[in-house]
Structure formats: C-alpha cells, structure tokens
PDB file of C-alpha atoms in Angstrom:
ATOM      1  CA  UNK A   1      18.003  -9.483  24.749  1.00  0.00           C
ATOM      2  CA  UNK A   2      19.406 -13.025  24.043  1.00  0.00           C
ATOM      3  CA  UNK A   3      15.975 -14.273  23.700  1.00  0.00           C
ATOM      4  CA  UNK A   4      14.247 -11.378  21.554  1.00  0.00           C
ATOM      5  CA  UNK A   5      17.105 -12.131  19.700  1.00  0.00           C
ATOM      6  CA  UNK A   6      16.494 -15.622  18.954  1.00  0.00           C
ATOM      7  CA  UNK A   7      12.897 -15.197  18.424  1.00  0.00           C
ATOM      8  CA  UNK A   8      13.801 -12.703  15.778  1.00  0.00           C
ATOM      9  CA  UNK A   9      16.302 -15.411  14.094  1.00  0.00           C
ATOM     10  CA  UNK A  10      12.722 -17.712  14.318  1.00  0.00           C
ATOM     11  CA  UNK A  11      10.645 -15.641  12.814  1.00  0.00           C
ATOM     12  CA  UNK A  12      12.920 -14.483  10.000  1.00  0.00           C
ATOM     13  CA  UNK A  13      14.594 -17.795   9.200  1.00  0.00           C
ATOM     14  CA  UNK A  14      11.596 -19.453   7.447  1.00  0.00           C
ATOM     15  CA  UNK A  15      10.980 -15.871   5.393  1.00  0.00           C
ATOM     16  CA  UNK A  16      14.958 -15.931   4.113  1.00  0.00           C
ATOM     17  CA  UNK A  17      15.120 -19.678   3.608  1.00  0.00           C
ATOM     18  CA  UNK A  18      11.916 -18.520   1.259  1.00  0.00           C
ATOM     19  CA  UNK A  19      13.666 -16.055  -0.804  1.00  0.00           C
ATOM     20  CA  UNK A  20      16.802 -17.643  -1.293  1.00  0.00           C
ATOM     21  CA  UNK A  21      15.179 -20.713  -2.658  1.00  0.00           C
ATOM     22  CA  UNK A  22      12.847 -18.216  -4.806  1.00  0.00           C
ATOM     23  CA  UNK A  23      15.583 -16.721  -6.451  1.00  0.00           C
ATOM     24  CA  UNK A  24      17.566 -20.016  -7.086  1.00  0.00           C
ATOM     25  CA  UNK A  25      14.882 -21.427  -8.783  1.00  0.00           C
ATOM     26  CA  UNK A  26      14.179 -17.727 -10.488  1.00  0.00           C
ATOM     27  CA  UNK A  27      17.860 -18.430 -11.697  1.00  0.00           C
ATOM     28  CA  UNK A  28      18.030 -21.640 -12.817  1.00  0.00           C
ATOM     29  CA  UNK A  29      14.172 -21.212 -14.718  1.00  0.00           C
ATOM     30  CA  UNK A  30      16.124 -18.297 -16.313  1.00  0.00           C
ATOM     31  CA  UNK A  31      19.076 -20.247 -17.454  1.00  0.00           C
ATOM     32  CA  UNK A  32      16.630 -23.143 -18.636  1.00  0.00           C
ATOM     33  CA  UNK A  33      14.800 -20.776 -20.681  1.00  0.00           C
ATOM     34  CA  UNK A  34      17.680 -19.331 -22.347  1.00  0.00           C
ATOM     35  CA  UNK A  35      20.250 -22.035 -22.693  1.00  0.00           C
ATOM     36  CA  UNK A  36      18.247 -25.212 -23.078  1.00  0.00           C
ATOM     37  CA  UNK A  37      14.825 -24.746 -24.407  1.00  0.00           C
ATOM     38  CA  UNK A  38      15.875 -21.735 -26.226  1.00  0.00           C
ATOM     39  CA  UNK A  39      12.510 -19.376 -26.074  1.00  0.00           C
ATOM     40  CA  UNK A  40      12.648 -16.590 -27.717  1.00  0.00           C
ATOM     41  CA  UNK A  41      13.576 -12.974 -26.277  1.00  0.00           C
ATOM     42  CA  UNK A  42      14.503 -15.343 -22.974  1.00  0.00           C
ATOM     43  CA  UNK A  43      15.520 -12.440 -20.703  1.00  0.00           C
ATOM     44  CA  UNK A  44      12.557 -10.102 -21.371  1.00  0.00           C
ATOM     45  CA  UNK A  45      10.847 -13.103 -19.749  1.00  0.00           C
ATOM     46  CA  UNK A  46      12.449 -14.195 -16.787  1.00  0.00           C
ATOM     47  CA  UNK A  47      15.815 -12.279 -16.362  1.00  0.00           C
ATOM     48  CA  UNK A  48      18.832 -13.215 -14.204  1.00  0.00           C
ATOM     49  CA  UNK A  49      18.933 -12.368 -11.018  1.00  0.00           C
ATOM     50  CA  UNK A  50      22.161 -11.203 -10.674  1.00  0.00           C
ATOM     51  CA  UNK A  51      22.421  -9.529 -13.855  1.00  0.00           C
ATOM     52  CA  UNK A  52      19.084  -7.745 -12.447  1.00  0.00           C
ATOM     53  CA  UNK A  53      20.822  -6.919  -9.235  1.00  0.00           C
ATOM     54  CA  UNK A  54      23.813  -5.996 -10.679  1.00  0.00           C
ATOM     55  CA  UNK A  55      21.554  -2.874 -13.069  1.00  0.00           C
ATOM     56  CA  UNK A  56      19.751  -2.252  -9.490  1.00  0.00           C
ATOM     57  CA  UNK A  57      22.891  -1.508  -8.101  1.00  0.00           C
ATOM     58  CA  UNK A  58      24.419   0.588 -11.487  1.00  0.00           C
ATOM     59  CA  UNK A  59      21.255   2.813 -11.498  1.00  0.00           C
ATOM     60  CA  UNK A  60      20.540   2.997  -8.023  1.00  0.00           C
ATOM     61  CA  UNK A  61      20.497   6.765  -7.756  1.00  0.00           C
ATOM     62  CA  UNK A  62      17.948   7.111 -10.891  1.00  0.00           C
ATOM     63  CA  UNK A  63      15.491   4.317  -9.322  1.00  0.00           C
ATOM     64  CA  UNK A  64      15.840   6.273  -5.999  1.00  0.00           C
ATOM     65  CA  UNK A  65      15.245   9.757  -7.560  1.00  0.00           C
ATOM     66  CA  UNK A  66      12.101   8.702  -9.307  1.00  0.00           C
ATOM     67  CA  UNK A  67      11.214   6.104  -6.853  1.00  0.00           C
ATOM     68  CA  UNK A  68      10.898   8.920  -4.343  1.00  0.00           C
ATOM     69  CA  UNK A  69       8.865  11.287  -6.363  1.00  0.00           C
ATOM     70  CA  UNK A  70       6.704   8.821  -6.970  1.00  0.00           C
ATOM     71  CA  UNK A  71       6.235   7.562  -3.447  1.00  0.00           C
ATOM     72  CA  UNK A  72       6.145  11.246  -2.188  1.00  0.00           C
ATOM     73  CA  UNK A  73       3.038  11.779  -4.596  1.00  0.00           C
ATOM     74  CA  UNK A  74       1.318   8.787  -2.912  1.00  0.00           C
ATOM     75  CA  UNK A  75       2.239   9.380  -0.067  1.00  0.00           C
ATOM     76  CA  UNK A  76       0.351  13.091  -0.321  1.00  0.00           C
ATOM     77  CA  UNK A  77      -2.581  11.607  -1.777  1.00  0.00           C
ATOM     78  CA  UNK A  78      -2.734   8.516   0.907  1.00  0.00           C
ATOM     79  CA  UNK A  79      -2.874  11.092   3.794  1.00  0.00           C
ATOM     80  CA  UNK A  80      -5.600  12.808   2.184  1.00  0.00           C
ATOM     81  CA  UNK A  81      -7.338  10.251   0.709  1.00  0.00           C
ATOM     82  CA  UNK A  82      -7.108   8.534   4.703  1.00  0.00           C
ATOM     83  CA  UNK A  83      -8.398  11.747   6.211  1.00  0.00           C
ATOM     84  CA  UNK A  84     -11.746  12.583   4.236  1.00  0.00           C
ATOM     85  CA  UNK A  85     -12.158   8.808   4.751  1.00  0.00           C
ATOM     86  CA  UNK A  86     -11.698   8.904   8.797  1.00  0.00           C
ATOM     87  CA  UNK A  87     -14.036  12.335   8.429  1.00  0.00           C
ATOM     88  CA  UNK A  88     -16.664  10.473   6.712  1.00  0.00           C
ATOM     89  CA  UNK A  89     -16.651   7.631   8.673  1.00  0.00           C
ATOM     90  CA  UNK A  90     -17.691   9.829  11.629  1.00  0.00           C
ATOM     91  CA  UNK A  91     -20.003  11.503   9.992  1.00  0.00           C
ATOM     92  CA  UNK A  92     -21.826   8.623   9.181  1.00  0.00           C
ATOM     93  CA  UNK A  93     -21.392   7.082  12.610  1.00  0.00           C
ATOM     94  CA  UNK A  94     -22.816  10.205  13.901  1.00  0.00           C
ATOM     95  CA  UNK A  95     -25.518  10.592  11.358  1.00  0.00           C
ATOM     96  CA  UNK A  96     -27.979   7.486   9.590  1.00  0.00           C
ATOM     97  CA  UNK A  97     -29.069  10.124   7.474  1.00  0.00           C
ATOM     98  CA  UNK A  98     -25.888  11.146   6.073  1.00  0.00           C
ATOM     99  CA  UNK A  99     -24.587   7.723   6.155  1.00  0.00           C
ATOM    100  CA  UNK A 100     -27.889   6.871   3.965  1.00  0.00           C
ATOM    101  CA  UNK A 101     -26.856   9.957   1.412  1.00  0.00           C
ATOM    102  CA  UNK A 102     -23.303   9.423   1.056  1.00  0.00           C
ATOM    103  CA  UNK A 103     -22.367   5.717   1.523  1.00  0.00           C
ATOM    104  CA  UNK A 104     -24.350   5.017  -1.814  1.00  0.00           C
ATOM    105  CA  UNK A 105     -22.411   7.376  -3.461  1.00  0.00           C
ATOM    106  CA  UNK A 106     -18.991   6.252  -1.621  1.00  0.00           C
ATOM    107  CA  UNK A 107     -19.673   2.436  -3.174  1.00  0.00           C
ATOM    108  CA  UNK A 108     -20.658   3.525  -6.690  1.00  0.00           C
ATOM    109  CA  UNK A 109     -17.507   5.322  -6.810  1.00  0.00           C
ATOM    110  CA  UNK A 110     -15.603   2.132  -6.645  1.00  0.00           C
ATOM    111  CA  UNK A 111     -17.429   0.807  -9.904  1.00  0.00           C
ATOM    112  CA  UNK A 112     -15.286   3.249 -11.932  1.00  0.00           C
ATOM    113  CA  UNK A 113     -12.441   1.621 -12.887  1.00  0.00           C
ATOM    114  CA  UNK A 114      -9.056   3.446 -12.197  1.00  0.00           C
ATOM    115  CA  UNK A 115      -7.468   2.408 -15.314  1.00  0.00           C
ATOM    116  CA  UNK A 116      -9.690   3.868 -17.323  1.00  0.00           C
ATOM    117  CA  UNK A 117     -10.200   7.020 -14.473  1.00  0.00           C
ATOM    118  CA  UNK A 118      -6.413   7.657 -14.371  1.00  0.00           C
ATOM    119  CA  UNK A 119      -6.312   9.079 -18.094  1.00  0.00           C
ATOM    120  CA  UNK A 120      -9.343  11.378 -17.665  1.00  0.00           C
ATOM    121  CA  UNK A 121      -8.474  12.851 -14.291  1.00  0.00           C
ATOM    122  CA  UNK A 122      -4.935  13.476 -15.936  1.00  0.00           C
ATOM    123  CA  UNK A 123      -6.319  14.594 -19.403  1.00  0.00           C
ATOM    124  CA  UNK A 124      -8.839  17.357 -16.810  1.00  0.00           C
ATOM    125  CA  UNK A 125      -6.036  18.318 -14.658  1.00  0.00           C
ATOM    126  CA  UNK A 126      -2.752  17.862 -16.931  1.00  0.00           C
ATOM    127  CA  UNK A 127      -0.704  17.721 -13.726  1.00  0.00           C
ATOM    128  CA  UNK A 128       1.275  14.535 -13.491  1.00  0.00           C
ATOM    129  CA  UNK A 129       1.690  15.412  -9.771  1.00  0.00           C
ATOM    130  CA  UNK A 130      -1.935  16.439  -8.637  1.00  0.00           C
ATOM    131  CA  UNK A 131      -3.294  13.654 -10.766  1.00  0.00           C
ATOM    132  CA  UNK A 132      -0.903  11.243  -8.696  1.00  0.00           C
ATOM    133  CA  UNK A 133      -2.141  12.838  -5.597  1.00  0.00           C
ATOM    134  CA  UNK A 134      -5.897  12.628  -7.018  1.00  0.00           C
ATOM    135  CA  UNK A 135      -5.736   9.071  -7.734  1.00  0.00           C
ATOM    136  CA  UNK A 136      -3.942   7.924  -5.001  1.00  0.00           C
ATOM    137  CA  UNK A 137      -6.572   9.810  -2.421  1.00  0.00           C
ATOM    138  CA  UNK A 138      -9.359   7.940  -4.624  1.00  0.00           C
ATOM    139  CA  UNK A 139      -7.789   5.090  -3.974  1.00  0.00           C
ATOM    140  CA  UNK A 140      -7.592   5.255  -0.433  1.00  0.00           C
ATOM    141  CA  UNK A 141     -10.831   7.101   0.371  1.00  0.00           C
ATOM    142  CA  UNK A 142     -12.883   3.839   0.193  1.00  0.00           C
ATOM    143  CA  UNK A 143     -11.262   1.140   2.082  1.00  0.00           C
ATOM    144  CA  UNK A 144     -10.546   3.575   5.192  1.00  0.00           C
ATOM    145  CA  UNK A 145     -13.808   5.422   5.426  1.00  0.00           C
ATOM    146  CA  UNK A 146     -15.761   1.547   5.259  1.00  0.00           C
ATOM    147  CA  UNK A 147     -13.064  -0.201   7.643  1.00  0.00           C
ATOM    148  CA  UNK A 148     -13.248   3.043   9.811  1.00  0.00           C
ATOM    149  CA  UNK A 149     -16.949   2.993  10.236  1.00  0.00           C
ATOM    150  CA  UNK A 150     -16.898  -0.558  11.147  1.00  0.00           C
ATOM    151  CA  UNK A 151     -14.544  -0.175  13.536  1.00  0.00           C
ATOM    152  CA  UNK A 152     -16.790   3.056  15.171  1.00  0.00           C
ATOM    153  CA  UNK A 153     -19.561   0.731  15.439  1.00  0.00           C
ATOM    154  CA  UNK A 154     -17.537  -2.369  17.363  1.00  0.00           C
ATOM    155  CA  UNK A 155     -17.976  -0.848  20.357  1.00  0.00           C
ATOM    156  CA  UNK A 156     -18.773  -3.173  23.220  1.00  0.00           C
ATOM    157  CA  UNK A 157     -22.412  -2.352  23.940  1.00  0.00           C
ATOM    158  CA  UNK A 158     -21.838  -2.274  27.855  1.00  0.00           C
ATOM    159  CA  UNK A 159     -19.152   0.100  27.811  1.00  0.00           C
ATOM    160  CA  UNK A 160     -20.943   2.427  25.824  1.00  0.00           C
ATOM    161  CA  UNK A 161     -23.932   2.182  28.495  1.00  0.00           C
ATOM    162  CA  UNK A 162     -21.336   2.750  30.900  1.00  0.00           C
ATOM    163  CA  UNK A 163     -20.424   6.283  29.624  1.00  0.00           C
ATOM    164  CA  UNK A 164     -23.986   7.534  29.087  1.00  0.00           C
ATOM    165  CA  UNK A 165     -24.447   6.222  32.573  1.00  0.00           C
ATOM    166  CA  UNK A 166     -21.756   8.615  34.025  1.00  0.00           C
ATOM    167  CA  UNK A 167     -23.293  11.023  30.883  1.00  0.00           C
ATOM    168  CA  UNK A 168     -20.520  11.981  29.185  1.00  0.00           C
ATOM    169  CA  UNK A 169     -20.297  14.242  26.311  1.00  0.00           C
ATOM    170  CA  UNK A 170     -20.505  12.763  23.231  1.00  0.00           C
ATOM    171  CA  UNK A 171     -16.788  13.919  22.362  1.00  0.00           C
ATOM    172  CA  UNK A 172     -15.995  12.372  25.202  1.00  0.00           C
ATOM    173  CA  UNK A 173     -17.525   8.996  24.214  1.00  0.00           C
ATOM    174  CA  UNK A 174     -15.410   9.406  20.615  1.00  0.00           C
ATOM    175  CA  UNK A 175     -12.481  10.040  21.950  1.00  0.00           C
ATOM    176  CA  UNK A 176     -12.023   7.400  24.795  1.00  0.00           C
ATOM    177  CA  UNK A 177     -14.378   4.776  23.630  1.00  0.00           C
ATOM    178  CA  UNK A 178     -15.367   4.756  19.591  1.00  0.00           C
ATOM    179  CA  UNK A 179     -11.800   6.117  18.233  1.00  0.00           C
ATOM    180  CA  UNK A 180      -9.261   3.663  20.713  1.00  0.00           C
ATOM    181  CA  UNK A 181     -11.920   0.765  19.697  1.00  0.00           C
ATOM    182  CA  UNK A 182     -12.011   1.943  15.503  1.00  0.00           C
ATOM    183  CA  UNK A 183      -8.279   2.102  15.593  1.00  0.00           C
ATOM    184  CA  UNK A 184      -7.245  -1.899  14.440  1.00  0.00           C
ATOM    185  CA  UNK A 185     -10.096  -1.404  11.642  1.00  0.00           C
ATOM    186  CA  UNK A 186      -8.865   1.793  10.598  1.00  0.00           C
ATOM    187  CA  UNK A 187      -5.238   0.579  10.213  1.00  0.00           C
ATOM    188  CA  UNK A 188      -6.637  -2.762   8.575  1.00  0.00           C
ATOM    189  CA  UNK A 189      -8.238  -0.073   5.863  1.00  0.00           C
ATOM    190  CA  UNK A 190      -4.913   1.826   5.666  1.00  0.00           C
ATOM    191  CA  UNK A 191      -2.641  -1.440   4.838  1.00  0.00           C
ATOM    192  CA  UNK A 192      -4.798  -2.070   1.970  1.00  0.00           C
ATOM    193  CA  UNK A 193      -5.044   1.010   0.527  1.00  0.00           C
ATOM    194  CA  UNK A 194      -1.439   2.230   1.131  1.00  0.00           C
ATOM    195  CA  UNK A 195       0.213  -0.165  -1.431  1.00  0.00           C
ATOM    196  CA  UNK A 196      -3.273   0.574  -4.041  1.00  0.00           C
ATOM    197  CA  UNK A 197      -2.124   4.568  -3.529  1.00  0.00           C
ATOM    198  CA  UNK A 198       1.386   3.459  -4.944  1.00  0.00           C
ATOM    199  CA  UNK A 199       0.157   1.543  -7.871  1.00  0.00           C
ATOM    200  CA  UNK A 200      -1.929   4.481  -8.582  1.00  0.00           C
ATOM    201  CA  UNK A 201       0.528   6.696  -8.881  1.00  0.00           C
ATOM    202  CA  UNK A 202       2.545   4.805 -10.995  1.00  0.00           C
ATOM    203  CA  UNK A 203      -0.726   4.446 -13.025  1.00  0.00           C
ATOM    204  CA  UNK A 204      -0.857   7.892 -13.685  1.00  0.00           C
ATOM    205  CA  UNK A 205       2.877   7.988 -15.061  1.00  0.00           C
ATOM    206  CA  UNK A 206       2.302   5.851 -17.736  1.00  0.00           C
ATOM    207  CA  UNK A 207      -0.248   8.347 -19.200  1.00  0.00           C
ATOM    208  CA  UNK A 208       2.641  10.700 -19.911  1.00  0.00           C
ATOM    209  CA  UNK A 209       4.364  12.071 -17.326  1.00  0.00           C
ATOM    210  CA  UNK A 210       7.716  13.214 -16.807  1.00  0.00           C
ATOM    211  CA  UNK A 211       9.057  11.801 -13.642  1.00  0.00           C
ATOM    212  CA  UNK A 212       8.580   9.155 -11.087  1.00  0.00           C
ATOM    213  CA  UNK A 213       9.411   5.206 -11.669  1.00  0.00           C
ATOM    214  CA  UNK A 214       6.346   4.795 -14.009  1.00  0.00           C
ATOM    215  CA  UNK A 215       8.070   6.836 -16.534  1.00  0.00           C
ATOM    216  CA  UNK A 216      11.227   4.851 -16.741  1.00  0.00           C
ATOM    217  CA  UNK A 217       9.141   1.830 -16.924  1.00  0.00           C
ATOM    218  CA  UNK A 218       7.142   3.085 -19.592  1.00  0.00           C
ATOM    219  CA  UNK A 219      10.373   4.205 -21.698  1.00  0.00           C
ATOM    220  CA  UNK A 220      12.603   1.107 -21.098  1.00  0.00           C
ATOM    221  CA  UNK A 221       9.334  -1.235 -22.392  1.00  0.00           C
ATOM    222  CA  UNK A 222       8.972   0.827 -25.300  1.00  0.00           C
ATOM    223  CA  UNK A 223      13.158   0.667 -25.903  1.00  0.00           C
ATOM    224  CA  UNK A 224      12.364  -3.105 -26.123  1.00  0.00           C
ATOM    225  CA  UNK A 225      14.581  -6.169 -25.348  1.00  0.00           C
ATOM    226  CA  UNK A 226      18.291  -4.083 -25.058  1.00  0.00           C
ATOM    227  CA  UNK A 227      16.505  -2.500 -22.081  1.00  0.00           C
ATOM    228  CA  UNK A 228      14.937  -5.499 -20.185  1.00  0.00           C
ATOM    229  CA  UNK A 229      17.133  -5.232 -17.176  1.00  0.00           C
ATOM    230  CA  UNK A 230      15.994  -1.635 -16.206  1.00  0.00           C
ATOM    231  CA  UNK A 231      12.573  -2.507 -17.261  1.00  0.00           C
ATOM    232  CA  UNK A 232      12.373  -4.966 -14.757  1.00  0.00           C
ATOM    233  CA  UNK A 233      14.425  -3.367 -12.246  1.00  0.00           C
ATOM    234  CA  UNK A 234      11.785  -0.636 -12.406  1.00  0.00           C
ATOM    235  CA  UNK A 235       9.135  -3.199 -11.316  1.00  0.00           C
ATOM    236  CA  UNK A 236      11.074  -4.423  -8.468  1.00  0.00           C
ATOM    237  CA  UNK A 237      11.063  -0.903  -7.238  1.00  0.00           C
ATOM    238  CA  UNK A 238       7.761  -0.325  -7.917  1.00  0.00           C
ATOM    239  CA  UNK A 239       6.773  -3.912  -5.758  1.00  0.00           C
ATOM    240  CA  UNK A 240       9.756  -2.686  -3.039  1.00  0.00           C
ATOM    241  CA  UNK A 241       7.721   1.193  -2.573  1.00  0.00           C
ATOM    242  CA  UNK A 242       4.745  -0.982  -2.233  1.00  0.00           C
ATOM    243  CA  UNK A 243       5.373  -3.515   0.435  1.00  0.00           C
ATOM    244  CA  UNK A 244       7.673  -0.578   2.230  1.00  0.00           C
ATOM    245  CA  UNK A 245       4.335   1.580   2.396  1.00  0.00           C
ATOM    246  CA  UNK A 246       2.102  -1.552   4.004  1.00  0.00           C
ATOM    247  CA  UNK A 247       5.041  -1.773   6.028  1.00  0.00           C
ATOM    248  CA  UNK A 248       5.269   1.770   7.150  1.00  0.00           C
ATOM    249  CA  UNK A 249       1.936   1.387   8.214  1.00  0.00           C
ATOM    250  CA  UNK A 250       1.651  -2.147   9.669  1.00  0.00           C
ATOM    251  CA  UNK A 251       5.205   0.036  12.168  1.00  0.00           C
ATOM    252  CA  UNK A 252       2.671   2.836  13.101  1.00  0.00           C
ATOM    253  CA  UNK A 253       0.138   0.054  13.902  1.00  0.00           C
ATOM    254  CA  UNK A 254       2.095  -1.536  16.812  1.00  0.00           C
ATOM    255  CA  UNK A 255       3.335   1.805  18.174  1.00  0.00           C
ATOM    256  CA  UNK A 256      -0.324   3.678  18.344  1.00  0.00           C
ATOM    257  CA  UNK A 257      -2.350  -0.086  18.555  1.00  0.00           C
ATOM    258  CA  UNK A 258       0.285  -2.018  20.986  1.00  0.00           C
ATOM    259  CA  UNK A 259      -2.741  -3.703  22.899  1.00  0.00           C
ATOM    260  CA  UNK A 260      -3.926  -6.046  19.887  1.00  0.00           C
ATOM    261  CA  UNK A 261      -3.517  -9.523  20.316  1.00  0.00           C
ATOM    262  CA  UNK A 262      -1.304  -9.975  17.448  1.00  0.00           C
ATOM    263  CA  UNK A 263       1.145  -7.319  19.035  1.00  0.00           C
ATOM    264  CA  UNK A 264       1.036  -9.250  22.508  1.00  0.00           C
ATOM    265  CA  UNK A 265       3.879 -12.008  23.689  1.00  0.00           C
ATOM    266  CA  UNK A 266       3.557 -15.195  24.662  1.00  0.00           C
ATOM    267  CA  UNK A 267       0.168 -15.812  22.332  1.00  0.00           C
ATOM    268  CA  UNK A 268      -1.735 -13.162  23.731  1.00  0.00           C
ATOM    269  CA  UNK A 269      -1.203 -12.502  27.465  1.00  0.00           C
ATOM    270  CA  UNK A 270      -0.544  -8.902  28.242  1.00  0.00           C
TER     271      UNK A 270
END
C-alpha cells in the first residue's frame, strides 16, 4: 500500500506542479493585462482566477443543474451513437459487401459539418433534448464504428486458424477471439468521441434551447462584460464534463481491458 501510494504521489506530482504554475501565470497575465498595460475590457479576456473560482463556487448548484442535463443528453446520445457504431462494425467485418455499401456512406457523413448540421437537425426536430441526443450519436457513430472494425480485423492470423481448426461456430470465433481482440480499438474510438458528444450537445444549446450549460453560456455572452465571470465559469464546466467523460471511459477501459500493456506494472510484465 506504501508503495502504490508513492507511485501515485509520482505520477500526480508533475500533473499538480503543472496546474499550479498554470494558474499563477493565468493570474499574474491577468493582473498585467488589467493593471499595467491597461487593455481594454481586461477581464472578458483573461479573468482572475480566484475571482473565477470564487463565481464557481457562488453558482455551483446552477452550473451543476445544467451541467447535468447537458451531460445526461450526451451521455444518451454517446451510448447510442457507440452502439449502431459497434453494430456496424460487425456487420462490415462479417460482410465486404455491406462494408462496400455503407462505409462510403459512413465517411461522407463526416464531410457535413456539425456546426452548420446542429441548426437544421434542431430547426427539423425542435427538441433541444432529442437534437442533443441526435448530434451527440452523430458524433460518436464514426470514430467507434471505424476504430471498432479495425480492431475486428487485428486478429492474430494463427489464432484465428486455430479456431476453424477445432471448427468453431462463427459466434464462437466473435465472442472469444474478434470482440476480446477489438476491445483496446473500440475504447480508443470511444475516448475520442465521448468528449466530441459533449461539445455537441452544448452545440445544440446555443441554437436556442432552454436548459443545459450552453444556454447560460449563450445568455451571460450576450449580457456582455458585467457577466464575464459566469461566462467563463460556464466554459470551465463545459471543458470539466468533457475531460470527466474521456475519463469515465479511459476507468471502464482498465476494468473490462486490464491486460493492455499500458494497464500492466512494472513496464509491461503481467
């Protein structure tokens, strides 16, 4: 215990060393900018930090409350989004043909840019929470289904000759040999899209909606300056349901993945 604990003070010392000397020099470029070279509208810039902690902490239930309905929105539209992706992916791993008649499709869907696809889907639907949900599946669809596939298709070639030596059933070759060996791409595919289904969703609040943390960001940057605080609070929240969501996944990673070499002690020994 003595040691896990120490290698847990080595690994986090360098990360909080980083932050506190980020937000000193976030603090004193803030205090520069204000009190010596006197730019204009200073604190819409660069705020303080503490003056940004201290609205954190004063609004702290509202930034939870819509913080929550916005990461519960993603967070409906990243399952499903991650499961028609995993489906597809076998499908096409099964199938060249339907690999050759959706993958086309799957790519040119990515040339659509979601800020201009966020207002139409929400102008079609006029549901700020199943255009959230929309968007943040559309989001995700993409990077899972290709990382997915690729991960089918690692396979080591002799253990798959192994199994249709002992000719086993084709389930049987998914489930103990292609899925256990598509697992690290699949969760490589679900860290990326996870924090993409968050901005998303916050993407579709600014078209109008009437909850979640895109809304208060919207309102406090159209309130101007005498709002900059919660304006920027609102991004920090925003960045925090982000990284929280890559790490909620990178958690469920080591507990269903625990033999990748990254997960293993000692540089790699099991």
């Amino acid at each position: 215990m003595k040691g896990n604990s120490m290698l847990a003070k080595g690994r986090f010392l360098p990360l909080l060393v980083w932050v506190a000397g980020l937000l000193i020099v976030w603090e004193a470029l803030s205090w520069v900018l204000l009190n010596v070279v006197h730019t204009p509208l200073a604190q819409s810039k660069l705020p303080y930090v503490h003056e940004l902690v201290a609205t954190l902490f004063q609004y702290a239930g509202t930034l939870l409350k819509e913080g929550a309905a916005t990461f519960g929105n993603a967070g409906i539209g990243f399952l499903l989004g991650a499961a028609a992706g995993v489906l597809l992916a076998v499908l096409m791993s099964v199938s060249k043909t339907i690999e050759q008649l959706t993958f086309p499709y799957a790519i040119a869907s990515q040339m659509i840019p979601i800020l201009g696809l966020a207002p139409i889907i929400y102008g079609i639907v006029r549901d700020e929470q199943i255009s959230r949900i929309i968007i943040s599946g559309y989001i995700t669809f993409f990077p899972v289904s290709l990382n997915m596939l690729r991960g089918l298709r690692s396979v080591n070639l002799s253990a798959l000759e192994l199994m249709h030596s002992y000719a086993a059933k084709p389930w049987a070759v998914y489930w103990k040999l292609r899925l256990p060996a598509a697992l690290p791409g699949l969760f490589s595919g679900l860290k990326i899209a996870a924090p993409l289904a968050v901005t998303g969703a916050i993407l579709v609040e600014l078209m109008g909606a009437q909850h979640g943390i895109g809304v208060i960001m919207l309102r406090n940057l159209y309130y101007g300056p005498s709002h900059t605080y919660m304006f920027w609070s609102t991004i920090l929240v925003g960045a925090f349901l982000g990284m929280a969501s890559y790490g909620l996944m990178s958690l469920i990673e080591r507990l269903v993945a625990p033999w990748q070499p990254e997960f293993r002690p000692k540089g790699g020994s099991r």
